[in-house]
XYZ file of C-alpha atoms in Angstrom:
511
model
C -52.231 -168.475 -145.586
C -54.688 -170.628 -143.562
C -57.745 -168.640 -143.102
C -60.060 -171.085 -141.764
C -59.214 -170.244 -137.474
C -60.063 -166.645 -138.060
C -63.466 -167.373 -139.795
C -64.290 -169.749 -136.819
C -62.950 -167.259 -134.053
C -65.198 -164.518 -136.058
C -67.977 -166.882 -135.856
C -67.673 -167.653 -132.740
C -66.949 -163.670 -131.903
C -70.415 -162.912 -133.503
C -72.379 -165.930 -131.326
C -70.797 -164.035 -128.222
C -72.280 -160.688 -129.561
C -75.725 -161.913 -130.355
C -75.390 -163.864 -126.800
C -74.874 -160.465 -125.054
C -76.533 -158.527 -126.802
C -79.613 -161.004 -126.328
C -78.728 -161.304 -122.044
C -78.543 -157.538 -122.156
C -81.723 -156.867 -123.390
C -83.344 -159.219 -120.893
C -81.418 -157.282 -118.097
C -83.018 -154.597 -119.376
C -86.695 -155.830 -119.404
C -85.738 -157.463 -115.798
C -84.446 -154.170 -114.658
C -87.644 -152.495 -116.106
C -89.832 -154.583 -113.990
C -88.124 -154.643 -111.125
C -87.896 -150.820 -111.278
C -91.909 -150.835 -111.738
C -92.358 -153.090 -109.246
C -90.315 -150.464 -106.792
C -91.912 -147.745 -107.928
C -95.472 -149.439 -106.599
C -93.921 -150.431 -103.030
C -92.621 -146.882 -102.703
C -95.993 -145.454 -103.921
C -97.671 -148.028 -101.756
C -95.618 -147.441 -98.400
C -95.534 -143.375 -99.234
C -98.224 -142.212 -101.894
C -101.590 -141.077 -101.216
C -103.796 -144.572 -100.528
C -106.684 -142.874 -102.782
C -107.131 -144.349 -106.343
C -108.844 -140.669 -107.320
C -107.753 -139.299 -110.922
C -109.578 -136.327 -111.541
C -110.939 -135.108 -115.307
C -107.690 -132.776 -115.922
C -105.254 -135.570 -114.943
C -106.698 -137.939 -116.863
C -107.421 -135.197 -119.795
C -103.594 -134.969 -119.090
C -102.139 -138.448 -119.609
C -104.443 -138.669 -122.663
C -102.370 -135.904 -124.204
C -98.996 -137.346 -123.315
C -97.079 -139.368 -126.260
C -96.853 -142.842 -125.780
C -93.697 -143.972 -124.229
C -93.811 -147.748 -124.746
C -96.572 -148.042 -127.073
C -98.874 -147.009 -129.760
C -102.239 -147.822 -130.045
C -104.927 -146.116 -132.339
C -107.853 -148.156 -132.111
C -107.601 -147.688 -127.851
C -106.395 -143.805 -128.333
C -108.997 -142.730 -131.062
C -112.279 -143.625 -129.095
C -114.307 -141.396 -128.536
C -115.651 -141.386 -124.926
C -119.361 -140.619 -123.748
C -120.627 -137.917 -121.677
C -122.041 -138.984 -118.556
C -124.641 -136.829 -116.776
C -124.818 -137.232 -112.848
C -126.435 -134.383 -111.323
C -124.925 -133.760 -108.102
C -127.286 -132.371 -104.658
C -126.163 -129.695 -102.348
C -125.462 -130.734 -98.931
C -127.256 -129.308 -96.624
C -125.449 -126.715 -93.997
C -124.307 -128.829 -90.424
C -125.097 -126.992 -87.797
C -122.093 -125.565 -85.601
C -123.040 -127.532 -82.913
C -125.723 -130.752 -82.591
C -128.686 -129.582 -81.315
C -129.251 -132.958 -79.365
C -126.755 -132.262 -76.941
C -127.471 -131.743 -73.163
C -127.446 -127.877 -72.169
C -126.378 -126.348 -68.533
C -127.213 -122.778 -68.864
C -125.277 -120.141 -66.463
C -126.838 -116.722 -66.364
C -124.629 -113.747 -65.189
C -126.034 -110.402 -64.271
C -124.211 -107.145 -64.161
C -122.705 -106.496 -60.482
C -125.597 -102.952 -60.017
C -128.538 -105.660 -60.519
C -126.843 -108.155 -58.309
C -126.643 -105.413 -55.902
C -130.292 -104.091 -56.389
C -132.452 -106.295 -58.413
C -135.659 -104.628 -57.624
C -134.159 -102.024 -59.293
C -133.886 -103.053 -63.020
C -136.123 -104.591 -64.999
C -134.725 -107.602 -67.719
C -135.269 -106.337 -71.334
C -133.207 -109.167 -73.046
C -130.575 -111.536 -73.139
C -127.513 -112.268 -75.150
C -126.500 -115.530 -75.422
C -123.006 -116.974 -76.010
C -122.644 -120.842 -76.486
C -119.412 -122.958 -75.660
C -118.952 -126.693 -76.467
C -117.496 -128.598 -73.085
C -116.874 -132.258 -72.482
C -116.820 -133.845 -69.134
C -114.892 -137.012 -69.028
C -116.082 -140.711 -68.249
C -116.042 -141.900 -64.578
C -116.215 -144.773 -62.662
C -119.389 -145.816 -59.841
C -120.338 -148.619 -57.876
C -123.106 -149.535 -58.597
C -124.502 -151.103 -55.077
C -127.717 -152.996 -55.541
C -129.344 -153.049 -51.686
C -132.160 -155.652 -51.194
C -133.728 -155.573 -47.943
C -135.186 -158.517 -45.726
C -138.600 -157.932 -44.267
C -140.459 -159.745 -41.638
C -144.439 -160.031 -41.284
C -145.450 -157.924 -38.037
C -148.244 -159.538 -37.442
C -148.074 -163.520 -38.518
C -144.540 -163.836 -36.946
C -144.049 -167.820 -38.018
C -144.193 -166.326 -41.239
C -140.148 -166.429 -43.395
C -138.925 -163.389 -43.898
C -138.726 -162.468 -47.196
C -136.376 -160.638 -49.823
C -136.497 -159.589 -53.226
C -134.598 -161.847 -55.429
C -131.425 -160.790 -57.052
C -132.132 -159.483 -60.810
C -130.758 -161.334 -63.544
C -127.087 -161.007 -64.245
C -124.418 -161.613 -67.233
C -122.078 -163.512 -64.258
C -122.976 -164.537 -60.919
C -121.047 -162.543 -58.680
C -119.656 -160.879 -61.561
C -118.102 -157.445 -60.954
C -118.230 -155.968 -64.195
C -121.581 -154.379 -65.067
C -122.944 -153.846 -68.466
C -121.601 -150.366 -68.641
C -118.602 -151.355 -67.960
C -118.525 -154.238 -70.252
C -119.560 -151.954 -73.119
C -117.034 -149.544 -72.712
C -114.418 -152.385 -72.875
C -115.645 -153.752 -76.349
C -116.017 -149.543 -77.616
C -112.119 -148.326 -76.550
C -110.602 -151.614 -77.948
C -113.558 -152.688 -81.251
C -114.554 -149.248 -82.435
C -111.438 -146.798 -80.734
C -108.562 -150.019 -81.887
C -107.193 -149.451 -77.812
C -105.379 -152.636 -76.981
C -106.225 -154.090 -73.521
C -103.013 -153.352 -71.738
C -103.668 -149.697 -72.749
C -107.125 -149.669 -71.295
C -105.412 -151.358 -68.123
C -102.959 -148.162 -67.741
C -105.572 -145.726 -68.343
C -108.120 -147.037 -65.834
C -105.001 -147.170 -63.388
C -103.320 -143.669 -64.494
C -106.616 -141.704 -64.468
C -109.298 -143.407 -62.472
C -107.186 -145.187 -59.959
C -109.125 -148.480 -60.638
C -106.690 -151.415 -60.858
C -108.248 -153.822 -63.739
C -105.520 -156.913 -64.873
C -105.558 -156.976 -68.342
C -106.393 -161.071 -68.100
C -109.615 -160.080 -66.076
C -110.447 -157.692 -69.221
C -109.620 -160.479 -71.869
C -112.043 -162.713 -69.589
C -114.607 -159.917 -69.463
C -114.384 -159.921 -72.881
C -115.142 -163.396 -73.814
C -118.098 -163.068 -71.275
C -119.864 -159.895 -73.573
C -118.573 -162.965 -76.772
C -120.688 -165.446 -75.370
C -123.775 -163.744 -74.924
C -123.652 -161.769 -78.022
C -123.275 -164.837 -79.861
C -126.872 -165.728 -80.437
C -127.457 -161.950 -82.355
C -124.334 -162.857 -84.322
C -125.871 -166.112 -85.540
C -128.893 -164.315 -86.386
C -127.420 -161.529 -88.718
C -125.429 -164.227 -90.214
C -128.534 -165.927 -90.938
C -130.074 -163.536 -92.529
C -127.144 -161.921 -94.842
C -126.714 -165.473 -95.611
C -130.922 -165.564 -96.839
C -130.706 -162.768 -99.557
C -129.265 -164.877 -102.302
C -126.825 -161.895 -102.810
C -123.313 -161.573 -100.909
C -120.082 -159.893 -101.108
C -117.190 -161.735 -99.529
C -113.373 -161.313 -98.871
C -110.934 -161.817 -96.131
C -107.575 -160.265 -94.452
C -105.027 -161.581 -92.346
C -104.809 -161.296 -88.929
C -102.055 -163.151 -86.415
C -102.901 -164.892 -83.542
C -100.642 -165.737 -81.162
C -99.467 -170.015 -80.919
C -99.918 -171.271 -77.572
C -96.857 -172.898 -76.358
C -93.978 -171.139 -78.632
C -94.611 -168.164 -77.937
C -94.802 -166.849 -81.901
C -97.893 -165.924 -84.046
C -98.912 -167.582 -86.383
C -101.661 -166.043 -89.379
C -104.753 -165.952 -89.301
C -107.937 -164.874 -91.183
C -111.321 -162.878 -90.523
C -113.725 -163.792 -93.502
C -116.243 -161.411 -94.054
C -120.244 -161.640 -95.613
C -121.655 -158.355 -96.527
C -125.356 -157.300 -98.198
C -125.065 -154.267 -99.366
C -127.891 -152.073 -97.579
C -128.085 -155.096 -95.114
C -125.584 -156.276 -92.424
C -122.135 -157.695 -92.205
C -120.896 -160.459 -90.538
C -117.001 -161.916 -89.351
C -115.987 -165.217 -89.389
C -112.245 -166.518 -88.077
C -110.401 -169.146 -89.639
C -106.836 -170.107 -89.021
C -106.391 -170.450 -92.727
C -107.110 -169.107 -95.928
C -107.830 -172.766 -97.588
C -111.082 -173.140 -99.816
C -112.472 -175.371 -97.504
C -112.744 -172.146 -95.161
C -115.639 -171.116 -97.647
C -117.752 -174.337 -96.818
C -117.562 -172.784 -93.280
C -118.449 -169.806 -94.138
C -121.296 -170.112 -97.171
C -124.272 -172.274 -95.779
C -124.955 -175.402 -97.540
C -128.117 -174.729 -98.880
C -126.937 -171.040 -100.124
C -128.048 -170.345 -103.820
C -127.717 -166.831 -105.045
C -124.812 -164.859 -106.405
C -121.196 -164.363 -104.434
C -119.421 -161.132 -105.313
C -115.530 -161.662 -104.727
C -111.870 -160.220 -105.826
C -109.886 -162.630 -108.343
C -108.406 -164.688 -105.575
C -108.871 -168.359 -106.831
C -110.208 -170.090 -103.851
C -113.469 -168.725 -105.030
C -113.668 -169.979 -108.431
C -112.579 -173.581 -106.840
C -115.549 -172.930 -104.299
C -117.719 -171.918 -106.889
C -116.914 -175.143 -109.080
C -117.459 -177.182 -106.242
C -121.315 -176.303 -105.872
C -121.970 -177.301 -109.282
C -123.672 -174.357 -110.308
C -125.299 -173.337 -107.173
C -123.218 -170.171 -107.342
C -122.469 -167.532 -109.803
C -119.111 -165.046 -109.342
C -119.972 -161.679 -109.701
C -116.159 -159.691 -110.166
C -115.445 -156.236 -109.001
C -114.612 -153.047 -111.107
C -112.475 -151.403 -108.290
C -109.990 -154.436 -108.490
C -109.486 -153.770 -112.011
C -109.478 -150.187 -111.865
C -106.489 -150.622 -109.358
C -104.463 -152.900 -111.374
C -104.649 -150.492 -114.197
C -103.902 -147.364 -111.609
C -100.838 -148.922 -110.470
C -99.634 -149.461 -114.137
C -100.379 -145.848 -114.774
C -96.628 -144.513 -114.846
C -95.132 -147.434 -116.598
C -98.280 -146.760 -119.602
C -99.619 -143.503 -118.843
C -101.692 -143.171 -121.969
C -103.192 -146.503 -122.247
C -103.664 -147.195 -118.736
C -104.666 -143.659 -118.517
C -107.495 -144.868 -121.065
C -108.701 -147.928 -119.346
C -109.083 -145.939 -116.238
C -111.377 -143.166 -117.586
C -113.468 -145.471 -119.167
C -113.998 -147.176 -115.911
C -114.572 -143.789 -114.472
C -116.859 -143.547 -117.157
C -119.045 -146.888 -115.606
C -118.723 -144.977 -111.989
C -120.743 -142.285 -113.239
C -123.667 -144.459 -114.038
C -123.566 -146.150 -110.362
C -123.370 -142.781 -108.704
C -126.326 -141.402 -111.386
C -128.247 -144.419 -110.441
C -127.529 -143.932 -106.217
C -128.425 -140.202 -106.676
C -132.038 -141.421 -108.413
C -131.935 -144.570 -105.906
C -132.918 -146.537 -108.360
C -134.486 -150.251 -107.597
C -133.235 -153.376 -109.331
C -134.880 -153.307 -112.733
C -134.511 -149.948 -112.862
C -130.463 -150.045 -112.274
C -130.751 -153.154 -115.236
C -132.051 -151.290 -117.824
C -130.007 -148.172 -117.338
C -126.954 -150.322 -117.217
C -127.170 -152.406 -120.434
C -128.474 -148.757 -121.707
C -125.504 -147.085 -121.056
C -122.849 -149.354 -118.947
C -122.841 -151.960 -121.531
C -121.078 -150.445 -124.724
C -118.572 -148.792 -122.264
C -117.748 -152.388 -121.175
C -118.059 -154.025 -124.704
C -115.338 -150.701 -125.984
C -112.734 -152.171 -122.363
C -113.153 -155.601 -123.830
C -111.709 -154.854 -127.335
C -109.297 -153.140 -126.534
C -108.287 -155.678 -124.157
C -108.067 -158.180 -126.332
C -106.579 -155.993 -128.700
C -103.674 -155.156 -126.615
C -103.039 -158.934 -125.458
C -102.816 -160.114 -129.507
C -100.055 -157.277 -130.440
C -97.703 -159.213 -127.281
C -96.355 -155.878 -126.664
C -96.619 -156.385 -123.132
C -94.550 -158.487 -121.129
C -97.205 -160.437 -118.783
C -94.807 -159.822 -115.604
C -95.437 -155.647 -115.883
C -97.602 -154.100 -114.150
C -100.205 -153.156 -117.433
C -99.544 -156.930 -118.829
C -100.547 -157.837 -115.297
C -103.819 -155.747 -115.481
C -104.448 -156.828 -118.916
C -104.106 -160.397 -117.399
C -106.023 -159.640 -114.583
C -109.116 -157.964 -116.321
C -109.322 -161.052 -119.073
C -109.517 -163.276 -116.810
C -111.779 -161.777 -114.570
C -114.472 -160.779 -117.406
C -117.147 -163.351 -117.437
C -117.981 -162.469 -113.362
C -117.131 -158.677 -114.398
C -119.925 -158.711 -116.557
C -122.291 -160.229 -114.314
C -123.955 -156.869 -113.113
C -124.869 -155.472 -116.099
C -127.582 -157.750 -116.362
C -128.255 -158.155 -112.831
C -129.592 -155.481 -110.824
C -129.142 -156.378 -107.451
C -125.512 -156.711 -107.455
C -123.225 -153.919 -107.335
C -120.431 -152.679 -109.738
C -117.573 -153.528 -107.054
C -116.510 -155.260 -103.990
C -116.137 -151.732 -102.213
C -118.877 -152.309 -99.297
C -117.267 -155.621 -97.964
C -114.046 -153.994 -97.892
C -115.618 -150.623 -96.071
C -116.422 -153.310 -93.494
C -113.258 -154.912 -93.306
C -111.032 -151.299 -92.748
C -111.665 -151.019 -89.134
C -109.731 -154.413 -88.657
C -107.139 -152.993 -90.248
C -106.834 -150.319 -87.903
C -106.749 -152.116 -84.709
C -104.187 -154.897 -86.234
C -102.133 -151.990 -86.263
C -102.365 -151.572 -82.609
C -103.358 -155.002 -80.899
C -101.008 -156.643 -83.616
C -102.575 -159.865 -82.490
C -104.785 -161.723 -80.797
C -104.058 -163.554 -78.117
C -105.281 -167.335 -79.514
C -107.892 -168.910 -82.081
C -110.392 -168.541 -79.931
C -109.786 -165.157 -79.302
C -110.247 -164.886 -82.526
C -113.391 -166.185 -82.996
C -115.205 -163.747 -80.053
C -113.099 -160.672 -81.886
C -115.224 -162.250 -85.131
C -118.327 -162.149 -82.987
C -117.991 -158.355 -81.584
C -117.167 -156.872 -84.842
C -120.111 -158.210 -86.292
C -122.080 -156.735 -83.790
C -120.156 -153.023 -84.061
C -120.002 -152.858 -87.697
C -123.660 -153.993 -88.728
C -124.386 -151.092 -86.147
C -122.431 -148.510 -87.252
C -123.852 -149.161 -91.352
C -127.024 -148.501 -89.073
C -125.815 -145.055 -87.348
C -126.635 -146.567 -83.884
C -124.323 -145.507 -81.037
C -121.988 -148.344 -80.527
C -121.918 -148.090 -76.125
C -125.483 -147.127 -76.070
C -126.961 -150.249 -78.183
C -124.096 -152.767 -76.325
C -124.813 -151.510 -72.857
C -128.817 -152.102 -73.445
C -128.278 -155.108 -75.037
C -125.922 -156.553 -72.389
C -128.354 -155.599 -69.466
C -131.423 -156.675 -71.615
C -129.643 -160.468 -72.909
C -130.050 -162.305 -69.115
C -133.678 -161.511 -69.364
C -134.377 -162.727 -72.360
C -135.329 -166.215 -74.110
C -133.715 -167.436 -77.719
C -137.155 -166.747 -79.111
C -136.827 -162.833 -77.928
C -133.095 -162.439 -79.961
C -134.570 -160.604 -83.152
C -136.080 -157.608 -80.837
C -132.474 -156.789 -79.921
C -130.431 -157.134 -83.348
C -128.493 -153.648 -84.839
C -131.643 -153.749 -87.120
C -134.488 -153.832 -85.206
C -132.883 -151.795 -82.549
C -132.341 -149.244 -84.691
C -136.092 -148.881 -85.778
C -136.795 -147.683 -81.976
C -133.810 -145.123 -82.207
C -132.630 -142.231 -84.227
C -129.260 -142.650 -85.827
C -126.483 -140.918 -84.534
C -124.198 -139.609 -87.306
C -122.020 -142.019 -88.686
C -118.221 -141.369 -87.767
C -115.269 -142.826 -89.717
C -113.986 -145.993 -88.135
């Protein structure tokens, strides 16, 4: 009996097998990271936006068995104990005692009827917090002609008409304020502030005559926007990152994207730039030519290109919270080692906020760092590399990813140990950045690139006040009346900063 077929059909049987079994485990690992990848869109789109583990949850996933992998050497560590003393905060008062009061005293109905009759032995008093709502006024501005009584060849004369944003302009700098406040600081689109001024006030504004008011308040508070660009720009020492905004494509009728770049010194000002692209060329824009200093940045690699393209003018400083995320998200796929990385990064958080709560100076935040910052860092590293060797990760999941991620990052994550000036993470530029975020949500666009560019000019103006505590309407409606008076030598006495030398800070409320 002939033998031979079945061998070959068994053969060939056992190719199919090893075939399957080999496309069924790489369903598998394509199933697992699409399931991950899921998981982070749901958390994303549902979960709680805050990155916060505290000590028993992380105590917690330490504890659990690994699922995926094993790893003594990152397991077995034994982790340092971080001292930050932490201050009381003082009690707020129930109500700020800056606040206007209207007093109404009420007397009984016998000492109404007889006052000469009683005599006032004390007072109880009851306080109420009430809020009167904003109003409209014409403002008329009256200027009378006189003629000499005597000398009667004499011209009559008239005093001349004060300085002005607009000749003939209707809206005053009041007015003009509250415009940039609703829709900058309270995210109101125009066409709502049209409705309301109609609906409550009875004032009929076009929402074109607020977009032109608008770029009116742009162009005038462009010279204080060049100046706090300046001088972020003149510290050697910047963080930077962008976001997406649309704009709308004149013509099609579409949108098209956008992007507000941001500069931020931290304990300084911020400042926006728009760009209708996210290119590298956008940084040459952005970064003055003659910039030398340090640029703090995510991973994104327009940077690096940048960077490269100064030849050495320019050092990349990373950021910890970018990292710390990457490993957060990967959290549920590797709760025990991603559990690990993010304590230890917890552990570097301590010394920043140990540091803030001494307010410790440069050299001071240097030495404390490569104290106690730098064998935390050194421990991340090793086990970093550790992991990446053993190729038990697949580089698409999300802890390959922030193994990836963090490697590749570490030369500019290192940066601040050894520099004192620059902080642990990109968290400040991005503080500054949020309150976009909010009004895309409600303006969705803007109406064209130029647009843009005054939206670019007014939030630099409203954020590098608010990191001041001024009053946003207060500081634009002095500033707006103050500008046509004033010469290009005269900017600096008007800037968030030296404005807010002559004022006391108002406190700060969340964008």
């Amino acid at each position: 009996m002939n033998t031979a077929p079945l061998h070959a059909e068994l053969s060939s049987l056992r190719e199919l097998v090893v075939a399957l079994k080999a496309a069924l485990e790489l369903s598998r690992q394509e199933n697992t990271l699409l399931r991950q990848k899921i998981d982070l869109l749901v958390r994303r789109v549902f979960g709680a936006s805050s990155e916060r583990l505290d000590r028993a949850q992380l105590e917690l996933l330490l504890q659990l068995p690994a699922l995926t992998e094993t790893n003594p050497a990152v397991a077995g560590v034994e982790e340092p104990k971080v001292a930050v003393s932490r201050s009381r905060k003082g009690r707020v008062p129930r109500l700020p005692e800056n606040l206007p009061v209207v007093e109404e005293v009420i007397d009984p109905a016998p000492v109404k009827a007889a006052p000469q009759s009683w005599r006032c032995i004390g007072q109880e008093v009851s306080e109420q917090l009430d809020f009167e709502p904003a109003h409209f006024l014409r403002r008329r501005i009256v200027r009378r002609k006189y003629v000499h009584r005597v000398d009667l060849d004499q011209s009559p004369v008239i005093a001349p008409l004060p300085e002005c944003l607009q000749e003939r302009g209707l809206a005053a700098p009041g007015l003009l304020a509250h415009i940039l406040v609703s829709k900058y600081c309270d995210h109101l689109p125009l066409y709502r502030q049209e409705q309301i001024f109609i609906r409550r006030y009875g004032v009929h504004l076009p929402r074109q005559t607020l977009a032109r008011w608008v770029a009116l308040a742009a162009d005038w508070l462009k010279p204080i926007y060049e100046h706090i660009r300046t001088g972020v720009m003149a510290g050697g020492y910047v963080q930077v990152d962008e976001t997406p905004v649309n704009y709308l494509e004149p013509g099609y009728g579409r949108t098209k994207q956008g992007y507000l770049w941001t500069g931020s010194r931290p304990g300084g000002d911020v400042f926006f730039r728009w760009e209708i692209s996210r290119a590298t060329a956008c940084l040459h824009n952005l970064i003055p030519v003659n910039f030398i200093g340090t640029l703090q940045c995510d991973g994104y690699s327009a940077y690096r290109a940048f960077a490269n393209a100064r030849a050495g003018a320019i050092a990349l400083a990373g950021c910890w919270a970018h990292v710390r995320r990457k490993f957060y998200e990967a959290i549920e796929s590797s709760p025990r080692t991603a559990g690990w990385f993010v304590r230890q990064i917890q552990h570097l958080y301590h010394v920043e906020a140990g540091l803030r709560e001494h307010r410790a100076g440069p050299k001071l935040r240097a030495a404390v760092r490569a104290h106690q910052s730098r064998p935390i860092v050194q421990r991340i590293e090793r086990a970093l590399i550790q992991l990446k060797t053993s190729g038990r990760h697949l580089p698409q999941s999300l802890f390959g990813g922030a193994i990836d991620y963090a490697l590749g990052q570490w030369r500019t994550l290192e940066v601040y140990l050894a520099d004192g000036q620059v902080e642990i993470d990109n968290n400040l530029v991005e503080n500054a950045i949020r309150p976009t975020a909010i009004g895309k949500k409600n303006w969705l666009f803007v109406g064209d690139a130029d647009a843009g560019e005054r939206s670019a000019i007014i939030y630099t103006i409203i954020e590098s006040g608010r990191r001041r505590g001024l009053d946003p309407y207060a500081y634009l409606r002095e500033v707006l009346t103050r500008l046509p008076h004033m010469t290009n030598r005269q900017i600096p006495e008007v800037t968030p900063q030296a404005w807010s030398k002559t004022r006391q800070p108002v406190q700060r409320l969340a964008s």
